[in-house]
Amino acid sequence: MSSTGRAGRPKVSSRETLAEAACELFLERGYDATSVADITQRAGVSRSSFFNYFASKSDVLWSGVDERIGQAVRSLEQLAGSATGESVRDILLLIVRDFAPDPLALALRNAAAMGLEDELVRDTGLRLARLSSAVSRAASAAGVDVIRADILGAAHAAAVLSSLRVWAEQGAGQGAPETVLRQALGTIHDLPWS
Protein backbone atom coordinates (compact mmCIF):
# COMPACT_ATOMS: atom_id res chain seq x y z
CA MET A 1 0.00 0.00 0.00
CA SER A 2 1.45 3.35 -0.96
CA SER A 3 1.23 6.35 1.27
CA THR A 4 -0.10 9.62 -0.02
CA GLY A 5 1.02 13.21 0.29
CA ARG A 6 -1.85 15.57 -0.37
CA ALA A 7 -5.23 13.94 -0.63
CA GLY A 8 -5.42 11.55 -3.56
CA ARG A 9 -1.83 11.92 -4.67
CA PRO A 10 0.24 8.74 -4.37
CA LYS A 11 3.73 9.33 -3.07
CA VAL A 12 6.46 8.79 -5.59
CA SER A 13 10.08 9.44 -4.82
CA SER A 14 10.71 12.39 -2.54
CA ARG A 15 12.79 14.02 -5.27
CA GLU A 16 9.90 13.90 -7.76
CA THR A 17 7.39 14.94 -5.12
CA LEU A 18 9.52 17.94 -4.17
CA ALA A 19 9.99 18.97 -7.81
CA GLU A 20 6.25 18.73 -8.48
CA ALA A 21 5.41 20.70 -5.35
CA ALA A 22 7.95 23.38 -6.21
CA CYS A 23 6.62 23.80 -9.73
CA GLU A 24 3.04 24.02 -8.50
CA LEU A 25 4.01 26.70 -6.00
CA PHE A 26 6.12 28.64 -8.51
CA LEU A 27 3.06 28.78 -10.79
CA GLU A 28 0.69 29.70 -7.95
CA ARG A 29 2.81 32.19 -6.00
CA GLY A 30 5.84 32.95 -8.11
CA TYR A 31 9.42 31.86 -7.59
CA ASP A 32 10.48 34.62 -5.19
CA ALA A 33 7.40 34.20 -2.99
CA THR A 34 8.00 30.46 -2.59
CA SER A 35 10.32 29.27 0.17
CA VAL A 36 11.97 25.91 0.72
CA ALA A 37 9.66 25.54 3.74
CA ASP A 38 6.64 26.07 1.46
CA ILE A 39 7.92 23.39 -0.90
CA THR A 40 8.59 20.83 1.82
CA GLN A 41 5.20 21.51 3.43
CA ARG A 42 3.40 21.02 0.10
CA ALA A 43 5.41 17.87 -0.61
CA GLY A 44 4.89 16.49 2.88
CA VAL A 45 8.57 15.93 3.57
CA SER A 46 11.08 17.43 5.95
CA ARG A 47 13.41 20.32 5.22
CA SER A 48 16.37 17.94 5.55
CA SER A 49 14.80 15.73 2.87
CA PHE A 50 14.79 18.71 0.53
CA PHE A 51 18.50 19.26 1.06
CA ASN A 52 19.21 15.56 0.52
CA TYR A 53 18.17 16.11 -3.09
CA PHE A 54 18.73 19.78 -3.84
CA ALA A 55 21.27 22.37 -2.72
CA SER A 56 18.87 25.25 -3.32
CA LYS A 57 15.45 26.16 -4.63
CA SER A 58 16.99 26.79 -8.04
CA ASP A 59 18.45 23.29 -8.16
CA VAL A 60 14.92 21.89 -8.28
CA LEU A 61 14.74 23.24 -11.81
CA TRP A 62 18.26 22.44 -12.99
CA SER A 63 19.22 19.14 -11.34
CA GLY A 64 18.35 16.93 -14.33
CA VAL A 65 20.26 19.09 -16.80
CA ASP A 66 23.14 19.56 -14.38
CA GLU A 67 23.65 15.80 -14.18
CA ARG A 68 23.76 15.60 -17.97
CA ILE A 69 26.13 18.57 -18.26
CA GLY A 70 28.37 16.99 -15.62
CA GLN A 71 28.56 13.78 -17.64
CA ALA A 72 29.32 15.77 -20.80
CA VAL A 73 32.12 17.66 -19.05
CA ARG A 74 33.66 14.36 -17.90
CA SER A 75 33.36 12.91 -21.40
CA LEU A 76 34.95 16.00 -22.94
CA GLU A 77 37.85 15.72 -20.48
CA GLN A 78 38.35 12.08 -21.48
CA LEU A 79 38.86 13.10 -25.11
CA ALA A 80 42.17 14.66 -24.09
CA GLY A 81 43.99 15.64 -27.29
CA SER A 82 41.76 13.65 -29.62
CA ALA A 83 38.76 16.00 -29.65
CA THR A 84 37.21 16.76 -33.01
CA GLY A 85 34.17 18.81 -33.87
CA GLU A 86 32.24 15.60 -34.50
CA SER A 87 33.25 13.92 -31.24
CA VAL A 88 32.35 17.05 -29.26
CA ARG A 89 28.97 17.39 -30.98
CA ASP A 90 28.25 13.70 -30.28
CA ILE A 91 28.88 14.30 -26.58
CA LEU A 92 26.72 17.43 -26.55
CA LEU A 93 23.86 15.58 -28.21
CA LEU A 94 23.84 13.20 -25.24
CA ILE A 95 22.84 16.11 -22.99
CA VAL A 96 19.47 16.32 -24.71
CA ARG A 97 18.98 12.76 -25.96
CA ASP A 98 15.82 11.20 -24.50
CA PHE A 99 15.28 14.37 -22.46
CA ALA A 100 11.73 14.31 -21.15
CA PRO A 101 9.70 17.30 -20.02
CA ASP A 102 10.88 18.13 -16.50
CA PRO A 103 10.79 21.05 -14.04
CA LEU A 104 13.25 23.04 -16.17
CA ALA A 105 11.13 22.61 -19.30
CA LEU A 106 8.07 23.75 -17.35
CA ALA A 107 9.98 26.74 -15.98
CA LEU A 108 11.32 27.74 -19.39
CA ARG A 109 7.85 27.58 -20.89
CA ASN A 110 6.24 29.46 -17.97
CA ALA A 111 9.06 31.77 -16.93
CA ALA A 112 6.94 34.92 -16.81
CA ALA A 113 4.09 33.27 -14.89
CA MET A 114 6.53 31.81 -12.38
CA GLY A 115 8.49 35.04 -12.02
CA LEU A 116 11.62 33.23 -13.10
CA GLU A 117 12.90 35.29 -16.01
CA ASP A 118 15.87 36.88 -14.21
CA GLU A 119 16.67 33.69 -12.32
CA LEU A 120 16.72 31.66 -15.53
CA VAL A 121 19.00 34.15 -17.26
CA ARG A 122 21.46 33.98 -14.35
CA ASP A 123 21.30 30.21 -13.98
CA THR A 124 21.54 29.62 -17.73
CA GLY A 125 24.66 31.78 -17.74
CA LEU A 126 26.29 29.54 -15.13
CA ARG A 127 25.60 26.41 -17.18
CA LEU A 128 26.67 28.16 -20.36
CA ALA A 129 30.00 29.11 -18.79
CA ARG A 130 30.61 25.59 -17.47
CA LEU A 131 29.86 23.89 -20.77
CA SER A 132 31.65 26.51 -22.85
CA SER A 133 34.78 26.12 -20.76
CA ALA A 134 34.73 22.33 -21.12
CA VAL A 135 34.38 22.49 -24.91
CA SER A 136 37.08 25.17 -25.10
CA ARG A 137 39.48 23.05 -23.02
CA ALA A 138 38.83 20.04 -25.27
CA ALA A 139 39.48 22.12 -28.37
CA SER A 140 42.67 23.61 -26.90
CA ALA A 141 43.92 20.16 -25.89
CA ALA A 142 43.40 19.06 -29.51
CA GLY A 143 45.62 21.91 -30.74
CA VAL A 144 43.01 24.54 -31.59
CA ASP A 145 44.31 28.07 -30.90
CA VAL A 146 42.94 29.71 -27.75
CA ILE A 147 40.65 32.31 -29.34
CA ARG A 148 39.10 29.82 -31.76
CA ALA A 149 38.73 27.32 -28.90
CA ASP A 150 36.89 29.91 -26.78
CA ILE A 151 34.60 30.84 -29.69
CA LEU A 152 33.88 27.16 -30.40
CA GLY A 153 33.15 26.56 -26.73
CA ALA A 154 30.76 29.50 -26.48
CA ALA A 155 28.96 28.65 -29.72
CA HIS A 156 28.49 24.97 -28.87
CA ALA A 157 27.35 25.66 -25.30
CA ALA A 158 24.90 28.31 -26.54
CA ALA A 159 23.52 25.81 -29.05
CA VAL A 160 22.78 23.30 -26.27
CA LEU A 161 21.10 25.71 -23.87
CA SER A 162 19.26 27.63 -26.57
CA SER A 163 17.93 24.35 -27.98
CA LEU A 164 16.54 23.32 -24.61
CA ARG A 165 14.85 26.71 -24.22
CA VAL A 166 13.36 26.71 -27.72
CA TRP A 167 12.17 23.11 -27.33
CA ALA A 168 10.49 23.92 -24.01
CA GLU A 169 8.91 27.12 -25.30
CA GLN A 170 7.49 25.28 -28.31
CA GLY A 171 5.85 22.85 -25.92
CA ALA A 172 8.08 20.16 -24.47
CA GLY A 173 6.75 16.87 -25.70
CA GLN A 174 5.95 18.32 -29.14
CA GLY A 175 9.23 17.06 -30.54
CA ALA A 176 12.67 16.01 -29.47
CA PRO A 177 15.20 18.47 -28.10
CA GLU A 178 17.84 16.45 -29.97
CA THR A 179 16.27 17.53 -33.25
CA VAL A 180 16.39 21.18 -32.19
CA LEU A 181 20.03 20.82 -31.10
CA ARG A 182 21.03 19.15 -34.37
CA GLN A 183 19.56 22.16 -36.20
CA ALA A 184 21.38 24.56 -33.89
CA LEU A 185 24.68 22.76 -34.37
CA GLY A 186 24.10 23.02 -38.12
CA THR A 187 24.00 26.81 -37.81
CA ILE A 188 27.54 26.88 -36.44
CA HIS A 189 29.06 24.58 -39.07
CA ASP A 190 30.88 27.60 -40.49
CA LEU A 191 33.08 27.56 -37.39
CA PRO A 192 35.50 24.81 -38.39
CA TRP A 193 37.21 22.92 -35.60
CA SER A 194 40.65 23.53 -37.08
PDB file of C-alpha atoms in Angstrom:
ATOM      1  CA  MET A   1       0.000   0.000   0.000  1.00  0.00           C
ATOM      2  CA  SER A   2       1.447   3.345  -0.962  1.00  0.00           C
ATOM      3  CA  SER A   3       1.230   6.351   1.266  1.00  0.00           C
ATOM      4  CA  THR A   4      -0.101   9.618  -0.019  1.00  0.00           C
ATOM      5  CA  GLY A   5       1.016  13.212   0.285  1.00  0.00           C
ATOM      6  CA  ARG A   6      -1.855  15.575  -0.375  1.00  0.00           C
ATOM      7  CA  ALA A   7      -5.233  13.935  -0.630  1.00  0.00           C
ATOM      8  CA  GLY A   8      -5.422  11.554  -3.562  1.00  0.00           C
ATOM      9  CA  ARG A   9      -1.826  11.918  -4.669  1.00  0.00           C
ATOM     10  CA  PRO A  10       0.243   8.738  -4.367  1.00  0.00           C
ATOM     11  CA  LYS A  11       3.727   9.333  -3.067  1.00  0.00           C
ATOM     12  CA  VAL A  12       6.463   8.787  -5.593  1.00  0.00           C
ATOM     13  CA  SER A  13      10.080   9.444  -4.824  1.00  0.00           C
ATOM     14  CA  SER A  14      10.713  12.394  -2.537  1.00  0.00           C
ATOM     15  CA  ARG A  15      12.790  14.023  -5.274  1.00  0.00           C
ATOM     16  CA  GLU A  16       9.896  13.900  -7.763  1.00  0.00           C
ATOM     17  CA  THR A  17       7.388  14.945  -5.121  1.00  0.00           C
ATOM     18  CA  LEU A  18       9.520  17.941  -4.169  1.00  0.00           C
ATOM     19  CA  ALA A  19       9.986  18.973  -7.811  1.00  0.00           C
ATOM     20  CA  GLU A  20       6.252  18.726  -8.480  1.00  0.00           C
ATOM     21  CA  ALA A  21       5.407  20.698  -5.347  1.00  0.00           C
ATOM     22  CA  ALA A  22       7.953  23.379  -6.212  1.00  0.00           C
ATOM     23  CA  CYS A  23       6.618  23.797  -9.734  1.00  0.00           C
ATOM     24  CA  GLU A  24       3.037  24.024  -8.499  1.00  0.00           C
ATOM     25  CA  LEU A  25       4.012  26.701  -6.000  1.00  0.00           C
ATOM     26  CA  PHE A  26       6.121  28.636  -8.506  1.00  0.00           C
ATOM     27  CA  LEU A  27       3.062  28.776 -10.785  1.00  0.00           C
ATOM     28  CA  GLU A  28       0.691  29.701  -7.949  1.00  0.00           C
ATOM     29  CA  ARG A  29       2.807  32.187  -5.996  1.00  0.00           C
ATOM     30  CA  GLY A  30       5.843  32.947  -8.115  1.00  0.00           C
ATOM     31  CA  TYR A  31       9.419  31.861  -7.591  1.00  0.00           C
ATOM     32  CA  ASP A  32      10.485  34.616  -5.193  1.00  0.00           C
ATOM     33  CA  ALA A  33       7.405  34.204  -2.993  1.00  0.00           C
ATOM     34  CA  THR A  34       7.995  30.464  -2.589  1.00  0.00           C
ATOM     35  CA  SER A  35      10.316  29.274   0.173  1.00  0.00           C
ATOM     36  CA  VAL A  36      11.968  25.912   0.718  1.00  0.00           C
ATOM     37  CA  ALA A  37       9.664  25.538   3.737  1.00  0.00           C
ATOM     38  CA  ASP A  38       6.638  26.069   1.463  1.00  0.00           C
ATOM     39  CA  ILE A  39       7.920  23.387  -0.903  1.00  0.00           C
ATOM     40  CA  THR A  40       8.587  20.831   1.822  1.00  0.00           C
ATOM     41  CA  GLN A  41       5.199  21.508   3.430  1.00  0.00           C
ATOM     42  CA  ARG A  42       3.403  21.022   0.099  1.00  0.00           C
ATOM     43  CA  ALA A  43       5.413  17.868  -0.607  1.00  0.00           C
ATOM     44  CA  GLY A  44       4.886  16.490   2.884  1.00  0.00           C
ATOM     45  CA  VAL A  45       8.573  15.933   3.572  1.00  0.00           C
ATOM     46  CA  SER A  46      11.084  17.427   5.955  1.00  0.00           C
ATOM     47  CA  ARG A  47      13.415  20.318   5.224  1.00  0.00           C
ATOM     48  CA  SER A  48      16.368  17.945   5.554  1.00  0.00           C
ATOM     49  CA  SER A  49      14.798  15.728   2.875  1.00  0.00           C
ATOM     50  CA  PHE A  50      14.785  18.709   0.528  1.00  0.00           C
ATOM     51  CA  PHE A  51      18.502  19.258   1.060  1.00  0.00           C
ATOM     52  CA  ASN A  52      19.212  15.563   0.515  1.00  0.00           C
ATOM     53  CA  TYR A  53      18.167  16.112  -3.094  1.00  0.00           C
ATOM     54  CA  PHE A  54      18.732  19.784  -3.838  1.00  0.00           C
ATOM     55  CA  ALA A  55      21.275  22.373  -2.722  1.00  0.00           C
ATOM     56  CA  SER A  56      18.870  25.248  -3.322  1.00  0.00           C
ATOM     57  CA  LYS A  57      15.448  26.159  -4.626  1.00  0.00           C
ATOM     58  CA  SER A  58      16.994  26.793  -8.041  1.00  0.00           C
ATOM     59  CA  ASP A  59      18.452  23.289  -8.164  1.00  0.00           C
ATOM     60  CA  VAL A  60      14.924  21.887  -8.275  1.00  0.00           C
ATOM     61  CA  LEU A  61      14.740  23.242 -11.812  1.00  0.00           C
ATOM     62  CA  TRP A  62      18.260  22.437 -12.989  1.00  0.00           C
ATOM     63  CA  SER A  63      19.220  19.135 -11.336  1.00  0.00           C
ATOM     64  CA  GLY A  64      18.353  16.929 -14.328  1.00  0.00           C
ATOM     65  CA  VAL A  65      20.262  19.093 -16.797  1.00  0.00           C
ATOM     66  CA  ASP A  66      23.139  19.565 -14.377  1.00  0.00           C
ATOM     67  CA  GLU A  67      23.646  15.803 -14.175  1.00  0.00           C
ATOM     68  CA  ARG A  68      23.757  15.605 -17.971  1.00  0.00           C
ATOM     69  CA  ILE A  69      26.134  18.569 -18.261  1.00  0.00           C
ATOM     70  CA  GLY A  70      28.375  16.986 -15.616  1.00  0.00           C
ATOM     71  CA  GLN A  71      28.564  13.784 -17.640  1.00  0.00           C
ATOM     72  CA  ALA A  72      29.316  15.772 -20.804  1.00  0.00           C
ATOM     73  CA  VAL A  73      32.119  17.659 -19.053  1.00  0.00           C
ATOM     74  CA  ARG A  74      33.655  14.355 -17.897  1.00  0.00           C
ATOM     75  CA  SER A  75      33.355  12.913 -21.400  1.00  0.00           C
ATOM     76  CA  LEU A  76      34.950  15.996 -22.936  1.00  0.00           C
ATOM     77  CA  GLU A  77      37.850  15.715 -20.482  1.00  0.00           C
ATOM     78  CA  GLN A  78      38.354  12.082 -21.485  1.00  0.00           C
ATOM     79  CA  LEU A  79      38.861  13.100 -25.115  1.00  0.00           C
ATOM     80  CA  ALA A  80      42.169  14.663 -24.089  1.00  0.00           C
ATOM     81  CA  GLY A  81      43.986  15.644 -27.292  1.00  0.00           C
ATOM     82  CA  SER A  82      41.761  13.649 -29.624  1.00  0.00           C
ATOM     83  CA  ALA A  83      38.761  16.004 -29.648  1.00  0.00           C
ATOM     84  CA  THR A  84      37.212  16.760 -33.015  1.00  0.00           C
ATOM     85  CA  GLY A  85      34.168  18.811 -33.869  1.00  0.00           C
ATOM     86  CA  GLU A  86      32.245  15.603 -34.504  1.00  0.00           C
ATOM     87  CA  SER A  87      33.245  13.923 -31.241  1.00  0.00           C
ATOM     88  CA  VAL A  88      32.353  17.048 -29.258  1.00  0.00           C
ATOM     89  CA  ARG A  89      28.975  17.389 -30.984  1.00  0.00           C
ATOM     90  CA  ASP A  90      28.249  13.704 -30.280  1.00  0.00           C
ATOM     91  CA  ILE A  91      28.881  14.301 -26.575  1.00  0.00           C
ATOM     92  CA  LEU A  92      26.725  17.433 -26.545  1.00  0.00           C
ATOM     93  CA  LEU A  93      23.860  15.584 -28.208  1.00  0.00           C
ATOM     94  CA  LEU A  94      23.844  13.196 -25.241  1.00  0.00           C
ATOM     95  CA  ILE A  95      22.837  16.108 -22.986  1.00  0.00           C
ATOM     96  CA  VAL A  96      19.469  16.324 -24.712  1.00  0.00           C
ATOM     97  CA  ARG A  97      18.981  12.759 -25.957  1.00  0.00           C
ATOM     98  CA  ASP A  98      15.819  11.205 -24.499  1.00  0.00           C
ATOM     99  CA  PHE A  99      15.276  14.371 -22.462  1.00  0.00           C
ATOM    100  CA  ALA A 100      11.734  14.309 -21.154  1.00  0.00           C
ATOM    101  CA  PRO A 101       9.702  17.299 -20.022  1.00  0.00           C
ATOM    102  CA  ASP A 102      10.875  18.129 -16.505  1.00  0.00           C
ATOM    103  CA  PRO A 103      10.789  21.052 -14.042  1.00  0.00           C
ATOM    104  CA  LEU A 104      13.249  23.044 -16.174  1.00  0.00           C
ATOM    105  CA  ALA A 105      11.133  22.607 -19.297  1.00  0.00           C
ATOM    106  CA  LEU A 106       8.074  23.753 -17.349  1.00  0.00           C
ATOM    107  CA  ALA A 107       9.982  26.743 -15.981  1.00  0.00           C
ATOM    108  CA  LEU A 108      11.321  27.738 -19.392  1.00  0.00           C
ATOM    109  CA  ARG A 109       7.847  27.582 -20.890  1.00  0.00           C
ATOM    110  CA  ASN A 110       6.239  29.461 -17.972  1.00  0.00           C
ATOM    111  CA  ALA A 111       9.062  31.773 -16.929  1.00  0.00           C
ATOM    112  CA  ALA A 112       6.937  34.920 -16.808  1.00  0.00           C
ATOM    113  CA  ALA A 113       4.086  33.273 -14.895  1.00  0.00           C
ATOM    114  CA  MET A 114       6.529  31.809 -12.383  1.00  0.00           C
ATOM    115  CA  GLY A 115       8.487  35.043 -12.019  1.00  0.00           C
ATOM    116  CA  LEU A 116      11.624  33.225 -13.105  1.00  0.00           C
ATOM    117  CA  GLU A 117      12.902  35.292 -16.010  1.00  0.00           C
ATOM    118  CA  ASP A 118      15.874  36.880 -14.208  1.00  0.00           C
ATOM    119  CA  GLU A 119      16.668  33.685 -12.322  1.00  0.00           C
ATOM    120  CA  LEU A 120      16.719  31.662 -15.530  1.00  0.00           C
ATOM    121  CA  VAL A 121      19.004  34.147 -17.265  1.00  0.00           C
ATOM    122  CA  ARG A 122      21.458  33.981 -14.349  1.00  0.00           C
ATOM    123  CA  ASP A 123      21.304  30.212 -13.984  1.00  0.00           C
ATOM    124  CA  THR A 124      21.541  29.620 -17.731  1.00  0.00           C
ATOM    125  CA  GLY A 125      24.662  31.779 -17.740  1.00  0.00           C
ATOM    126  CA  LEU A 126      26.292  29.542 -15.127  1.00  0.00           C
ATOM    127  CA  ARG A 127      25.597  26.406 -17.179  1.00  0.00           C
ATOM    128  CA  LEU A 128      26.673  28.158 -20.358  1.00  0.00           C
ATOM    129  CA  ALA A 129      30.005  29.109 -18.789  1.00  0.00           C
ATOM    130  CA  ARG A 130      30.612  25.593 -17.469  1.00  0.00           C
ATOM    131  CA  LEU A 131      29.859  23.886 -20.769  1.00  0.00           C
ATOM    132  CA  SER A 132      31.646  26.515 -22.846  1.00  0.00           C
ATOM    133  CA  SER A 133      34.777  26.124 -20.762  1.00  0.00           C
ATOM    134  CA  ALA A 134      34.727  22.328 -21.119  1.00  0.00           C
ATOM    135  CA  VAL A 135      34.383  22.493 -24.914  1.00  0.00           C
ATOM    136  CA  SER A 136      37.079  25.173 -25.098  1.00  0.00           C
ATOM    137  CA  ARG A 137      39.480  23.049 -23.021  1.00  0.00           C
ATOM    138  CA  ALA A 138      38.831  20.039 -25.265  1.00  0.00           C
ATOM    139  CA  ALA A 139      39.481  22.118 -28.374  1.00  0.00           C
ATOM    140  CA  SER A 140      42.672  23.608 -26.902  1.00  0.00           C
ATOM    141  CA  ALA A 141      43.924  20.157 -25.888  1.00  0.00           C
ATOM    142  CA  ALA A 142      43.404  19.062 -29.506  1.00  0.00           C
ATOM    143  CA  GLY A 143      45.619  21.909 -30.737  1.00  0.00           C
ATOM    144  CA  VAL A 144      43.014  24.544 -31.585  1.00  0.00           C
ATOM    145  CA  ASP A 145      44.305  28.071 -30.902  1.00  0.00           C
ATOM    146  CA  VAL A 146      42.936  29.713 -27.755  1.00  0.00           C
ATOM    147  CA  ILE A 147      40.653  32.313 -29.337  1.00  0.00           C
ATOM    148  CA  ARG A 148      39.101  29.820 -31.764  1.00  0.00           C
ATOM    149  CA  ALA A 149      38.726  27.319 -28.897  1.00  0.00           C
ATOM    150  CA  ASP A 150      36.890  29.909 -26.784  1.00  0.00           C
ATOM    151  CA  ILE A 151      34.600  30.836 -29.688  1.00  0.00           C
ATOM    152  CA  LEU A 152      33.880  27.164 -30.399  1.00  0.00           C
ATOM    153  CA  GLY A 153      33.149  26.563 -26.730  1.00  0.00           C
ATOM    154  CA  ALA A 154      30.764  29.501 -26.484  1.00  0.00           C
ATOM    155  CA  ALA A 155      28.958  28.646 -29.719  1.00  0.00           C
ATOM    156  CA  HIS A 156      28.494  24.974 -28.872  1.00  0.00           C
ATOM    157  CA  ALA A 157      27.350  25.664 -25.303  1.00  0.00           C
ATOM    158  CA  ALA A 158      24.900  28.308 -26.535  1.00  0.00           C
ATOM    159  CA  ALA A 159      23.517  25.811 -29.050  1.00  0.00           C
ATOM    160  CA  VAL A 160      22.784  23.298 -26.274  1.00  0.00           C
ATOM    161  CA  LEU A 161      21.103  25.706 -23.872  1.00  0.00           C
ATOM    162  CA  SER A 162      19.257  27.625 -26.570  1.00  0.00           C
ATOM    163  CA  SER A 163      17.935  24.355 -27.978  1.00  0.00           C
ATOM    164  CA  LEU A 164      16.540  23.321 -24.610  1.00  0.00           C
ATOM    165  CA  ARG A 165      14.851  26.707 -24.221  1.00  0.00           C
ATOM    166  CA  VAL A 166      13.359  26.707 -27.718  1.00  0.00           C
ATOM    167  CA  TRP A 167      12.171  23.111 -27.331  1.00  0.00           C
ATOM    168  CA  ALA A 168      10.495  23.920 -24.006  1.00  0.00           C
ATOM    169  CA  GLU A 169       8.910  27.123 -25.297  1.00  0.00           C
ATOM    170  CA  GLN A 170       7.493  25.280 -28.310  1.00  0.00           C
ATOM    171  CA  GLY A 171       5.853  22.852 -25.920  1.00  0.00           C
ATOM    172  CA  ALA A 172       8.078  20.155 -24.467  1.00  0.00           C
ATOM    173  CA  GLY A 173       6.749  16.869 -25.703  1.00  0.00           C
ATOM    174  CA  GLN A 174       5.952  18.323 -29.142  1.00  0.00           C
ATOM    175  CA  GLY A 175       9.232  17.056 -30.536  1.00  0.00           C
ATOM    176  CA  ALA A 176      12.667  16.009 -29.466  1.00  0.00           C
ATOM    177  CA  PRO A 177      15.202  18.469 -28.098  1.00  0.00           C
ATOM    178  CA  GLU A 178      17.844  16.450 -29.966  1.00  0.00           C
ATOM    179  CA  THR A 179      16.275  17.528 -33.254  1.00  0.00           C
ATOM    180  CA  VAL A 180      16.392  21.176 -32.186  1.00  0.00           C
ATOM    181  CA  LEU A 181      20.032  20.817 -31.097  1.00  0.00           C
ATOM    182  CA  ARG A 182      21.031  19.154 -34.372  1.00  0.00           C
ATOM    183  CA  GLN A 183      19.555  22.158 -36.200  1.00  0.00           C
ATOM    184  CA  ALA A 184      21.376  24.563 -33.891  1.00  0.00           C
ATOM    185  CA  LEU A 185      24.679  22.765 -34.373  1.00  0.00           C
ATOM    186  CA  GLY A 186      24.104  23.020 -38.116  1.00  0.00           C
ATOM    187  CA  THR A 187      24.001  26.806 -37.812  1.00  0.00           C
ATOM    188  CA  ILE A 188      27.537  26.876 -36.442  1.00  0.00           C
ATOM    189  CA  HIS A 189      29.057  24.581 -39.072  1.00  0.00           C
ATOM    190  CA  ASP A 190      30.880  27.597 -40.488  1.00  0.00           C
ATOM    191  CA  LEU A 191      33.083  27.555 -37.392  1.00  0.00           C
ATOM    192  CA  PRO A 192      35.496  24.814 -38.395  1.00  0.00           C
ATOM    193  CA  TRP A 193      37.210  22.925 -35.600  1.00  0.00           C
ATOM    194  CA  SER A 194      40.648  23.532 -37.085  1.00  0.00           C
TER     195      SER A 194
END
